[in-house]
Coordinates of C-alpha atoms and ligand atoms in Angstrom, one line a residue:
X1 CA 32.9 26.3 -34.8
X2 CA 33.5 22.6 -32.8
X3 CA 30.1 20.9 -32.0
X4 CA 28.9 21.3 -28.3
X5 CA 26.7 19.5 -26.7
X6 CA 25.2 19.6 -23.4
X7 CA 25.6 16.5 -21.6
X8 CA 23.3 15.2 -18.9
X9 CA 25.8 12.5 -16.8
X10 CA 28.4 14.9 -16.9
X11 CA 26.5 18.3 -16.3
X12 CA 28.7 20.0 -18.7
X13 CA 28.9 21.4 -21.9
X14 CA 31.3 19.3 -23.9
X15 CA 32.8 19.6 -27.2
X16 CA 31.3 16.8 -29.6
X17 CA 34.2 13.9 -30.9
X18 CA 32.6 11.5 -32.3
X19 CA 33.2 8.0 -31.7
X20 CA 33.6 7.5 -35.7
X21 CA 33.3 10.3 -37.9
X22 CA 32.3 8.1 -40.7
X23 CA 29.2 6.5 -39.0
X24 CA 28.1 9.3 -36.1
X25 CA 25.7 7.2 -33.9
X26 CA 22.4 8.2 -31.9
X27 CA 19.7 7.0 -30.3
X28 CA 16.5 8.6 -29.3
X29 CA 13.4 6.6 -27.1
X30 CA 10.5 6.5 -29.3
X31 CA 6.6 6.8 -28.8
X32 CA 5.1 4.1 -27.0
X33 CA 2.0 3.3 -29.7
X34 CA -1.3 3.1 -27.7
X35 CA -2.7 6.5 -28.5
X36 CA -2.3 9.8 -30.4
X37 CA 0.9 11.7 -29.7
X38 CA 0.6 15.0 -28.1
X39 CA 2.5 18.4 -28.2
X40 CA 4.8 17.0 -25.5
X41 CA 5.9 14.2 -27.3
X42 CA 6.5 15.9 -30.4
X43 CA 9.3 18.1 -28.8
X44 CA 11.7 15.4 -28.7
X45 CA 11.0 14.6 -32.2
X46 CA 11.6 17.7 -33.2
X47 CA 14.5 18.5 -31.3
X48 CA 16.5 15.4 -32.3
X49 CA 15.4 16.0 -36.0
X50 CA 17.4 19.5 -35.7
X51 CA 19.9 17.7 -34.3
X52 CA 20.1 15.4 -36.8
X53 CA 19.8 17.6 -39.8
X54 CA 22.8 19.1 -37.9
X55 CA 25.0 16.1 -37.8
X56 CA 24.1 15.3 -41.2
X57 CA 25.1 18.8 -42.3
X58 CA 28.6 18.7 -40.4
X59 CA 30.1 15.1 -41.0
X60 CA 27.6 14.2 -44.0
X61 CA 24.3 13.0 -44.3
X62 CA 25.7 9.1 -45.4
X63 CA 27.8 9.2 -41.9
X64 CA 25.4 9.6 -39.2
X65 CA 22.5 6.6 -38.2
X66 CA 19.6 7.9 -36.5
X67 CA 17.9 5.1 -34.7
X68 CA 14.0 5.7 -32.7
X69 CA 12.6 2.9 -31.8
X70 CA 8.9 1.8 -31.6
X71 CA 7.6 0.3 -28.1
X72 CA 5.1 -2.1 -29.1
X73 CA 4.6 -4.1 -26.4
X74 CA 4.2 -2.7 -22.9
X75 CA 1.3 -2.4 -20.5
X76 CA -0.3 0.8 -21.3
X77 CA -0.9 -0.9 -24.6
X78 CA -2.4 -4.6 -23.0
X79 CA -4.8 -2.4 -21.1
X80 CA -5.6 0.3 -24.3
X81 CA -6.2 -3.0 -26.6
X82 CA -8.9 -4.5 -23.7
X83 CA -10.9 -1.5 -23.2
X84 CA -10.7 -0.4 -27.2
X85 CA -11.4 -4.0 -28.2
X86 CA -13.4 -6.0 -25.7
X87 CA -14.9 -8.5 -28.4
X88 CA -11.6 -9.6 -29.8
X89 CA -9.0 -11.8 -29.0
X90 CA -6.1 -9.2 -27.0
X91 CA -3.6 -10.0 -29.4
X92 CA -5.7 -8.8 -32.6
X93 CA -7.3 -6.1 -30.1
X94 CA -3.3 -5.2 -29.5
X95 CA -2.2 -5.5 -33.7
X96 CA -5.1 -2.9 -33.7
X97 CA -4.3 -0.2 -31.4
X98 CA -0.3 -0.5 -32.3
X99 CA -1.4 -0.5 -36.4
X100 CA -3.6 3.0 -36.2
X101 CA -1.3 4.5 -33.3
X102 CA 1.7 3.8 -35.4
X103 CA 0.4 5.2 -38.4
X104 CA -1.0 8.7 -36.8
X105 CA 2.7 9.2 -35.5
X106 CA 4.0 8.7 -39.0
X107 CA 1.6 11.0 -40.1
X108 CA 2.1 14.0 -37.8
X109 CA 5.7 13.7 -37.2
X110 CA 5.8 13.9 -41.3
X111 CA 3.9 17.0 -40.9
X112 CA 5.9 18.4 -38.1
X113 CA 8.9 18.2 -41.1
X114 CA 10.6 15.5 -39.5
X115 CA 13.1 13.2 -41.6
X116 CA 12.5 9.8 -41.0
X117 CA 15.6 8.4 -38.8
X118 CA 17.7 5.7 -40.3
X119 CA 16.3 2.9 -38.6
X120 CA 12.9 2.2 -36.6
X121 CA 13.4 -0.7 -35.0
X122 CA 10.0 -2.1 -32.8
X123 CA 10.4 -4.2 -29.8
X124 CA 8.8 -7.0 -30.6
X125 CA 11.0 -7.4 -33.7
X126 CA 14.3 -7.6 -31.4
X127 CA 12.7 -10.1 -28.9
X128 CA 15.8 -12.4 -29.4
X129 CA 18.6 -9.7 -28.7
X130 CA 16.5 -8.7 -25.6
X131 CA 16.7 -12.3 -24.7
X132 CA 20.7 -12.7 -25.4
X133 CA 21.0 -9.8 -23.1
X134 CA 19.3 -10.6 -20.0
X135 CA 21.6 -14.5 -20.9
X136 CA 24.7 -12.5 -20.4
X137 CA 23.3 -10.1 -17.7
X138 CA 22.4 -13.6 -15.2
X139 CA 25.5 -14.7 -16.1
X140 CA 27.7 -12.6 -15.1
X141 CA 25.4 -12.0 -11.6
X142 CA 23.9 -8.5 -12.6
X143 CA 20.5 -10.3 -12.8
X144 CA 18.6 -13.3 -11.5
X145 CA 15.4 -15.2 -12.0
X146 CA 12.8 -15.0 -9.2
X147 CA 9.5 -16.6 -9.6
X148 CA 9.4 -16.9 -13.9
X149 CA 10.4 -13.2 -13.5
X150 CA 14.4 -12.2 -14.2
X151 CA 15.2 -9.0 -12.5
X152 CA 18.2 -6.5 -12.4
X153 CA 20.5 -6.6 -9.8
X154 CA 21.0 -2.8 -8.9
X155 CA 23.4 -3.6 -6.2
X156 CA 25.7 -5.0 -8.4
X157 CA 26.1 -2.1 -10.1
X158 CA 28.6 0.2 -7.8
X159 CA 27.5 3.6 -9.6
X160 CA 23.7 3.4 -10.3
X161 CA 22.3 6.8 -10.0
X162 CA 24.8 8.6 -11.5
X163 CA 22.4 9.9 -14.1
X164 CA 19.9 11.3 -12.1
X165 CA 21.9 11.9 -9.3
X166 CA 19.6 10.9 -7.1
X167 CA 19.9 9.5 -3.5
X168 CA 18.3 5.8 -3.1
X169 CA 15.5 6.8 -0.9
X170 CA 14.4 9.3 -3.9
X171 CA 15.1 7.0 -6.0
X172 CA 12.5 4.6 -4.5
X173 CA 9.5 7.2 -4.3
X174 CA 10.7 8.4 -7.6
X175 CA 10.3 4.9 -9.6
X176 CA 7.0 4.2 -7.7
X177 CA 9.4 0.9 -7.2
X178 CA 6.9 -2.1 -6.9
X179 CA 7.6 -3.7 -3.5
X180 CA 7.6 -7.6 -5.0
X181 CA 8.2 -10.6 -2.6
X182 CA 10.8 -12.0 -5.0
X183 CA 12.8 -9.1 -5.0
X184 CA 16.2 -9.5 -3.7
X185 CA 15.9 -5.8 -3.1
X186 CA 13.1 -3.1 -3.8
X187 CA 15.5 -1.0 -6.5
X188 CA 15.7 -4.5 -8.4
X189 CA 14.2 -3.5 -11.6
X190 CA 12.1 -5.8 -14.5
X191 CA 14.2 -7.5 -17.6
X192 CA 11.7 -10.3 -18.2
X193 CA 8.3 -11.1 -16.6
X194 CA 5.6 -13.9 -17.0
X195 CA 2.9 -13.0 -19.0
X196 CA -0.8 -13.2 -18.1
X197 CA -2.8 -15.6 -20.2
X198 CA -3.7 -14.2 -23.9
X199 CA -1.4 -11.4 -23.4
X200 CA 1.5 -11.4 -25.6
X201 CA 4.3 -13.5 -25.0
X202 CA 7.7 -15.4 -26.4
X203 CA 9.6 -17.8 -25.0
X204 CA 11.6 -17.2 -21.6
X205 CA 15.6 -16.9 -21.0
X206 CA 17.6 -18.5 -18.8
X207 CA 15.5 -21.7 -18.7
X208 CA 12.5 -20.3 -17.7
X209 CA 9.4 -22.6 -18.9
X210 CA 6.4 -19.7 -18.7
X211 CA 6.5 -17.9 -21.6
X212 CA 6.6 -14.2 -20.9
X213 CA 7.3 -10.5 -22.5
X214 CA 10.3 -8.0 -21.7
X215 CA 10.5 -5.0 -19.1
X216 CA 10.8 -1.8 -20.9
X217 CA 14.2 -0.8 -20.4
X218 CA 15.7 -4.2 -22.0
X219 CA 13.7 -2.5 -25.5
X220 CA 16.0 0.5 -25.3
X221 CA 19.6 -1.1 -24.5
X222 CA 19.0 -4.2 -26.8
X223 CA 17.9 -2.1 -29.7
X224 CA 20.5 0.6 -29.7
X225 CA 23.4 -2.6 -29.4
X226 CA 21.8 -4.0 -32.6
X227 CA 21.7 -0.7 -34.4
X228 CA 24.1 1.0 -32.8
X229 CA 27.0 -1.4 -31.3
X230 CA 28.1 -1.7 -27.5
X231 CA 28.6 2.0 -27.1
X232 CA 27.6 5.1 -29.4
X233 CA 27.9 8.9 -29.7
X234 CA 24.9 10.3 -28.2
X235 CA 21.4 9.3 -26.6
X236 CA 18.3 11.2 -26.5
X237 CA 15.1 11.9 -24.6
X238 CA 12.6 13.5 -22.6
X239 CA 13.9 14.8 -19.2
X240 CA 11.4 12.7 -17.8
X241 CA 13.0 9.8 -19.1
X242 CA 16.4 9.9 -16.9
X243 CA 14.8 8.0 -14.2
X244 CA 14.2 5.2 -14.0
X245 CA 14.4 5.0 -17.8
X246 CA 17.9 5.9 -18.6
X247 CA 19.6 5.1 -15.6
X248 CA 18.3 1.3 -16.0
X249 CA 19.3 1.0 -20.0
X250 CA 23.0 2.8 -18.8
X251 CA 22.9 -0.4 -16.0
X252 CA 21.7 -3.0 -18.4
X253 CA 24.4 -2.1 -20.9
X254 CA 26.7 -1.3 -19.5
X255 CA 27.0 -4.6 -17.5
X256 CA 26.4 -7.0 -20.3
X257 CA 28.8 -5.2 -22.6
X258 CA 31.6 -4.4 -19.7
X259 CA 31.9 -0.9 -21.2
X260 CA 32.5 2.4 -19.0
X261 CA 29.5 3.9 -21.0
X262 CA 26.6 3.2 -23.1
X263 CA 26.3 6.6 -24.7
X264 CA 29.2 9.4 -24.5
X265 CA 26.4 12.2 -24.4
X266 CA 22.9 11.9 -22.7
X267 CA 20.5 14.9 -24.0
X268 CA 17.4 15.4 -22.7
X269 CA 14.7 18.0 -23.5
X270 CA 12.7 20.3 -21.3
X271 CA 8.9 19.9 -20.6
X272 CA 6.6 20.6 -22.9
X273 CA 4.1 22.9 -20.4
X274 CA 0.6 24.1 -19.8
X275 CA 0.0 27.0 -17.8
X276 CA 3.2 25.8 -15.4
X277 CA 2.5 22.5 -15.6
X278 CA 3.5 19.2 -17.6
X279 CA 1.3 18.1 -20.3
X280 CA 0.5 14.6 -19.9
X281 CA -1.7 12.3 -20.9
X282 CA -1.9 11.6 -17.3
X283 CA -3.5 14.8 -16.5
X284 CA -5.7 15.4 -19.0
X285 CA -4.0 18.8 -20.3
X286 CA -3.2 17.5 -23.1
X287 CA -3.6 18.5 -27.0
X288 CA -2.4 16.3 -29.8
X289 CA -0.3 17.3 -32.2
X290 CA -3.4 15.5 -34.9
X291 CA -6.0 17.7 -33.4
X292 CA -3.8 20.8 -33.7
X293 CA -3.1 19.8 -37.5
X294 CA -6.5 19.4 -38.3
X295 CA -8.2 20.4 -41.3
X296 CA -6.9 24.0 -41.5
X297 CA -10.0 25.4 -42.6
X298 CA -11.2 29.2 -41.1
X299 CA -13.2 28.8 -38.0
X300 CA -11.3 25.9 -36.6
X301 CA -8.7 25.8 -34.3
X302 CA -5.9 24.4 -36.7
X303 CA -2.5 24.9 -37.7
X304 CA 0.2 24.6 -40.2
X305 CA 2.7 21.7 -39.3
X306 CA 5.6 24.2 -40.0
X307 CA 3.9 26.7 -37.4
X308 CA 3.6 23.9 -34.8
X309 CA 7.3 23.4 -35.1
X310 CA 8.7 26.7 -35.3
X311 CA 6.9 27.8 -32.1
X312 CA 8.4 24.6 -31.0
X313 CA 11.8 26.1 -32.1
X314 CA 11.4 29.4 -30.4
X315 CA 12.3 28.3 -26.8
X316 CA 16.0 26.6 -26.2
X317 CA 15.5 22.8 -26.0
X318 CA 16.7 22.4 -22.3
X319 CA 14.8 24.9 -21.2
X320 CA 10.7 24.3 -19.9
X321 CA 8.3 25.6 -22.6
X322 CA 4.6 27.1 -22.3
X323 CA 2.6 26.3 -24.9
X324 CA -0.1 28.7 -25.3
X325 CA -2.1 30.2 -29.1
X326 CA 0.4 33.2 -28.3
X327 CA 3.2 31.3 -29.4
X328 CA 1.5 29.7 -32.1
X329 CA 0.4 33.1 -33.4
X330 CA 4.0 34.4 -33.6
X331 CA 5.6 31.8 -35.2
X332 CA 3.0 31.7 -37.5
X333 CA 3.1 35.8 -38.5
X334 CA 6.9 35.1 -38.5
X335 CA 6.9 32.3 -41.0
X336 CA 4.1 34.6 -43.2
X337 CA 7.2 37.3 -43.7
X338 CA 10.2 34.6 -44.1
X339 CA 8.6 32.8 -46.6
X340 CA 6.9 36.0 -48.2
X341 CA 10.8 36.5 -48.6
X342 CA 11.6 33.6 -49.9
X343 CA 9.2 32.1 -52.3
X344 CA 10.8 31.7 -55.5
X345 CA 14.4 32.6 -54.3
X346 CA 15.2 28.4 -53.4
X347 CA 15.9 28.1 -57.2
X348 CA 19.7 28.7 -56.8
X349 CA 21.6 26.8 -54.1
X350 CA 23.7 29.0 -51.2
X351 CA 25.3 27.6 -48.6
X352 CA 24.0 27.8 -45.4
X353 CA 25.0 30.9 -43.7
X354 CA 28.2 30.4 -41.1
X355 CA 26.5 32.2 -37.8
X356 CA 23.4 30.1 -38.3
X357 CA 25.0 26.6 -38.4
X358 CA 27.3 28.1 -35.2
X359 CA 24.7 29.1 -33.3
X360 CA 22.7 25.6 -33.3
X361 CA 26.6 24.2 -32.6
X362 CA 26.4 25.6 -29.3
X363 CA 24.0 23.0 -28.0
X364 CA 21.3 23.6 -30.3
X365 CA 20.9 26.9 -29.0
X366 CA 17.2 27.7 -30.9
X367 CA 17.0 31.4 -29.6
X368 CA 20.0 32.2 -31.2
X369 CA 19.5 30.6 -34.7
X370 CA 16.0 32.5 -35.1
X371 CA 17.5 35.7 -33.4
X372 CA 20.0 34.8 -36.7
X373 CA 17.1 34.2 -39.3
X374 CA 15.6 37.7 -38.0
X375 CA 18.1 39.9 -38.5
X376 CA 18.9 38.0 -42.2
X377 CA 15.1 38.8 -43.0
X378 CA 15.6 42.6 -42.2
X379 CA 18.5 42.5 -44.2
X380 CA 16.5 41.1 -46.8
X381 CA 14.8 44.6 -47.1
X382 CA 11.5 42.9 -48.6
X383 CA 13.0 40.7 -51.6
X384 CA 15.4 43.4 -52.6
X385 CA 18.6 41.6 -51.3
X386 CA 18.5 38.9 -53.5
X387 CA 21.8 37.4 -51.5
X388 CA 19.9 37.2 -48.2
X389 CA 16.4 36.1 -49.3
X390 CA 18.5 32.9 -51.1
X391 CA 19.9 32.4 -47.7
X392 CA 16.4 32.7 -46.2
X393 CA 15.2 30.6 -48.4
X394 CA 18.7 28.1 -47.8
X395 CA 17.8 28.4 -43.7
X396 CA 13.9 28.1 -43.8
X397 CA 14.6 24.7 -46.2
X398 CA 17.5 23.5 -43.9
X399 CA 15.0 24.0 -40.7
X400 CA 12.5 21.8 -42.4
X401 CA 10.1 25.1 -41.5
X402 CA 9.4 25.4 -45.5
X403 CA 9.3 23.0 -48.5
X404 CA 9.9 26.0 -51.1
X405 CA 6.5 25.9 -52.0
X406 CA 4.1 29.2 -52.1
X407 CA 1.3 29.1 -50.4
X408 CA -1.8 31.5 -51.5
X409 CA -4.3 30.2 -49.3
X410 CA -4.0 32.5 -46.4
X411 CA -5.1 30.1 -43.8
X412 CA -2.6 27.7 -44.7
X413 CA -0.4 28.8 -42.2
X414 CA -3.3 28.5 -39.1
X415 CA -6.0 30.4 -37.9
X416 CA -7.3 30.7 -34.6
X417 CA -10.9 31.0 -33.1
X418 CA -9.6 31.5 -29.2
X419 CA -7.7 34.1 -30.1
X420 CA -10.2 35.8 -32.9
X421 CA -10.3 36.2 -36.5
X422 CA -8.0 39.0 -38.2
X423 CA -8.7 41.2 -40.6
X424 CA -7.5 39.3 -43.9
X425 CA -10.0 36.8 -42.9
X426 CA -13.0 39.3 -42.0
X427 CA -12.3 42.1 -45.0
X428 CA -13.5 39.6 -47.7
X429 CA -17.0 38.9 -46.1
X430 CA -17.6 43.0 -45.0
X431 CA -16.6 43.5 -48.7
X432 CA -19.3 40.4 -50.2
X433 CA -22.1 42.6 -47.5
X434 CA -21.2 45.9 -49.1
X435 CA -22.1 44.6 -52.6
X436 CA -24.7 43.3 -51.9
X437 CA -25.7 45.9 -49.8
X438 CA -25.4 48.0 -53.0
X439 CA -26.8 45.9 -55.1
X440 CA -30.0 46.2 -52.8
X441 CA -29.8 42.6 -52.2
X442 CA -30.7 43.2 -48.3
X443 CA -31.5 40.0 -47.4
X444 CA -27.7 38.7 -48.7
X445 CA -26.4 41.4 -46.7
X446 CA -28.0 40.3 -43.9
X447 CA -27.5 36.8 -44.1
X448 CA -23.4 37.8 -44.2
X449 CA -23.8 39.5 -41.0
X450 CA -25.3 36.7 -39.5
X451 CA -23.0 34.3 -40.3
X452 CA -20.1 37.0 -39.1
X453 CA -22.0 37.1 -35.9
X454 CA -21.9 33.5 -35.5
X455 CA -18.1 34.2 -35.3
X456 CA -18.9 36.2 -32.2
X457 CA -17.5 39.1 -34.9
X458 CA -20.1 42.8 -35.1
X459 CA -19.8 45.0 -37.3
X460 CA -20.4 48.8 -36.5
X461 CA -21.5 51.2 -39.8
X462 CA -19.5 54.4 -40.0
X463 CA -19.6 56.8 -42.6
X464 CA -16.3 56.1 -43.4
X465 CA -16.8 52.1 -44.1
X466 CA -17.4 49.5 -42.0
X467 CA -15.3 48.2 -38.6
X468 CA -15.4 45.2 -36.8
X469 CA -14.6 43.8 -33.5
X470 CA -15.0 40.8 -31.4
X471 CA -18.2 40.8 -29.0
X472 CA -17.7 41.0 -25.9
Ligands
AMP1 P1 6.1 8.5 -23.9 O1 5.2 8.0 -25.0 O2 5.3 9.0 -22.7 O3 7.1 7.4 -23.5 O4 6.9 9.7 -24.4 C1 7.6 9.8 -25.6 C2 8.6 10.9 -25.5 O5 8.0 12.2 -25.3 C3 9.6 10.7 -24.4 O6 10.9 11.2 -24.9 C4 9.2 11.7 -23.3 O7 10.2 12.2 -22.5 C5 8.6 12.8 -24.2 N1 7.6 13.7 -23.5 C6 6.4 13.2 -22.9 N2 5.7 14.3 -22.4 C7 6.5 15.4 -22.6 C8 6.3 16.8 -22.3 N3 5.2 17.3 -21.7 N4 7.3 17.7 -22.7 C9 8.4 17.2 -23.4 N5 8.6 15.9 -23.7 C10 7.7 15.0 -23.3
ZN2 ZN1 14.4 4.1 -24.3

């Protein structure tokens, strides 16, 4: 079946050409590194890593360049770096915070069964192709220096907005627009502003003599040119990201480049959600994804990087998702079974089963893949169908949901103390009380109930064996 992919500038499902089928091209807005990632920002990841083991799978995995970049300098992290480090000098405080942040992403997103992309580029690596940018952009009048600051000229831009669709008075309230006396007019975005003393800083464009650091938007647009050329297949984020994000690096680029588009297909992802709700860092309802991976040890609140990203999995990308231990708990019993079929059936290669790799070409449509991988499982019949449990195995693999291995550590797949223990975690305790409690060793016995108790679990003596439950 033809690729399709949803496509935010257009509002349509389109089928997928790409621009050359020897070097597919795509560009997804990476973390910004002055704290731990959360949930929410995983989904992005995660979405664009399907989509990229898709590409890679349809036109080869040596003809498609994945490129996430690294913001590295920015605000958040000037501010992050003064409060974290108040005793050293902000750029060491920022090498810091950008160094440990950095290094946590790598981390869970490795653990989340992510590929690395092709290319990482950070922003403070590309300084000098952000610089050639904003040249060409005052050049050619779609910018202008004010006050050591060089700004974007949205009115030289006749369709601005076309992304969000958005009228200019929402556009204002919606980009909390700073009302600046040099601005020529309040949409005027940042390419290149002065920077404070001791905060980072390079050398100005367009003859400016303070030194000074880029806007945010110039990152994007000068790192996908460099990685990716003047115009590429697709570019990715979070929903959150079309304004002002996306609208500015479509203006930026496509004014210094002269090009009708930047990108040919603009995905975005739905919210990540608590209880109706963004999570944000912003509001405090956030959990990150480190904290979730945690140890993985009974009693905690921790789970399997392949869980996280299957219950990630189950809801269609575009589409708002709640994240709540329910969905954790399913994906996790569900990946128990699939790989209970699997394990040991990933020794002989099968292709990846037709339906499956159509379903995710229809826009990534998740739902449908796993509706796919559920129906192959019953087929399965418990490792009797040696055909389908190689194609479990294939799919589970391909996902990046399993890494063949088997697992005999029950909780390696997550446990959950909100939701209460189960039984294959209680049994082998009740059963260490009854021998002891037959060996007359009373005060063992006792000791086991206590520490079940501590679990908020009690157990209730019947003639038939004992039960459990939670305490209420
Ligand atoms: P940030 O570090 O805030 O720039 O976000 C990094 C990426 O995560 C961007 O693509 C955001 O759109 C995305 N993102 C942030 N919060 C959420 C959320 N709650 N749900 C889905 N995506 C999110
Ligand atoms: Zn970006």
């Amino acid at each position: 079946m033809q690729l399709k992919l949803y496509d935010t500038l257009t509002r349509a499902k389109r089928p997928f050409k790409p621009l050359d089928p020897a070097n597919v091209r795509m560009y997804v807005c990476g973390p910004t590194v002055y704290d731990f990632a959360h949930v929410g920002n995983a989904r992005p990841v995660i979405v664009f890593d399907v989509l990229f083991r898709l590409l890679r799978h349809l036109y080869g995995a040596e003809h498609v360049t994945y490129v996430r970049n690294i913001t590295d300098v920015d605000d958040k992290i000037i501010l992050r770096a003064g409060e974290e480090h108040p005793g050293l000098p902000l750029n060491e405080a920022i090498r810091r915070v950008t160094e440990t942040t950095d290094r946590q992403f790598h981390a869970d997103v490795a653990a989340l069964g992510c590929l690395p992309p092709t290319a990482e580029p950070r922003a403070t690596e590309h300084i000098a192709e952000m610089r050639a940018m904003i040249e060409r952009l005052v050049a050619a009048g779609n910018a202008y220096v004010a006050e050591d600051n060089v700004l974007f000229r949205v009115a030289s831009m006749p369709d601005y907005g076309a992304l969000s669709r958005r009228s200019l008075d929402e556009m204002i309230a919606g980009a909390r627009v700073e009302v600046a006396p040099y601005k020529r007019d309040p949409m005027d975005f940042v390419l290149w502003k002065p920077s404070k003393p001791g905060e980072p800083a390079w050398p100005s464009p367009c003859g400016i003599a303070a030194p000074g650091r880029p806007g945010w938007h110039i990152e994007c647009s000068a790192m996908a040119w460099k990685f990716l050329g003047e115009t590429f297949d697709i570019h990715g984020g979070g929903i959150d990201l079309v304004f002002p994000h996306h609208e500015n690096e479509i203006a930026q680029s496509r004014s210094a480049f002269h090009t009708p588009v930047m990108a040919n297909f603009w995905m975005h992802n739905g919210f990540l959600q608590v209880e109706g709700e963004k999570m944000a860092k912003s509001t405090g309802n956030f959990v990150t994804i480190h904290e979730l991976l945690g140890s993985r040890k009974f009693g905690s609140n921790q789970w399997h990087g392949y869980v996280l990203r299957l219950a990630m999995l189950m809801t269609h990308y575009r589409q708002p998702m709640d994240w709540t231990v329910d969905r954790l708990v399913e994906a996790r019993e569900n990946l128990k079974e699939w790989i209970n079929c699997s394990v040991g059936f990933d020794e002989v290669a099968v292709p990846i089963p037709e339906e499956f790799v159509n379903a995710l070409s229809d826009d990534l449509n998740f739902p449908a893949a796993l509706s796919f991988v559920h129906s192959l499982h019953r087929s399965a019949r418990h490792r009797t169908n040696v055909e389908r449990s190689r194609e479990m195995a294939a799919i589970l693999k391909w996902l990046g949901i399993w890494n063949g291995e088997k697992s005999n550590d029950v909780y390696d797949y997550g446990c959950d103390v909100r939701r209460g223990p189960a039984e294959e975690d209680i049994r082998p305790y009740i059963d260490a009380r009854d021998t002891a409690r037959k060996a007359k060793n009373f005060a063992e016995a006792d000791r086991i109930r206590n520490e079940l108790a501590k679990m908020g679990v009690v157990l209730h003596d019947t003639k038939d064996g004992t039960t459990w439950e939670i305490a209420r």
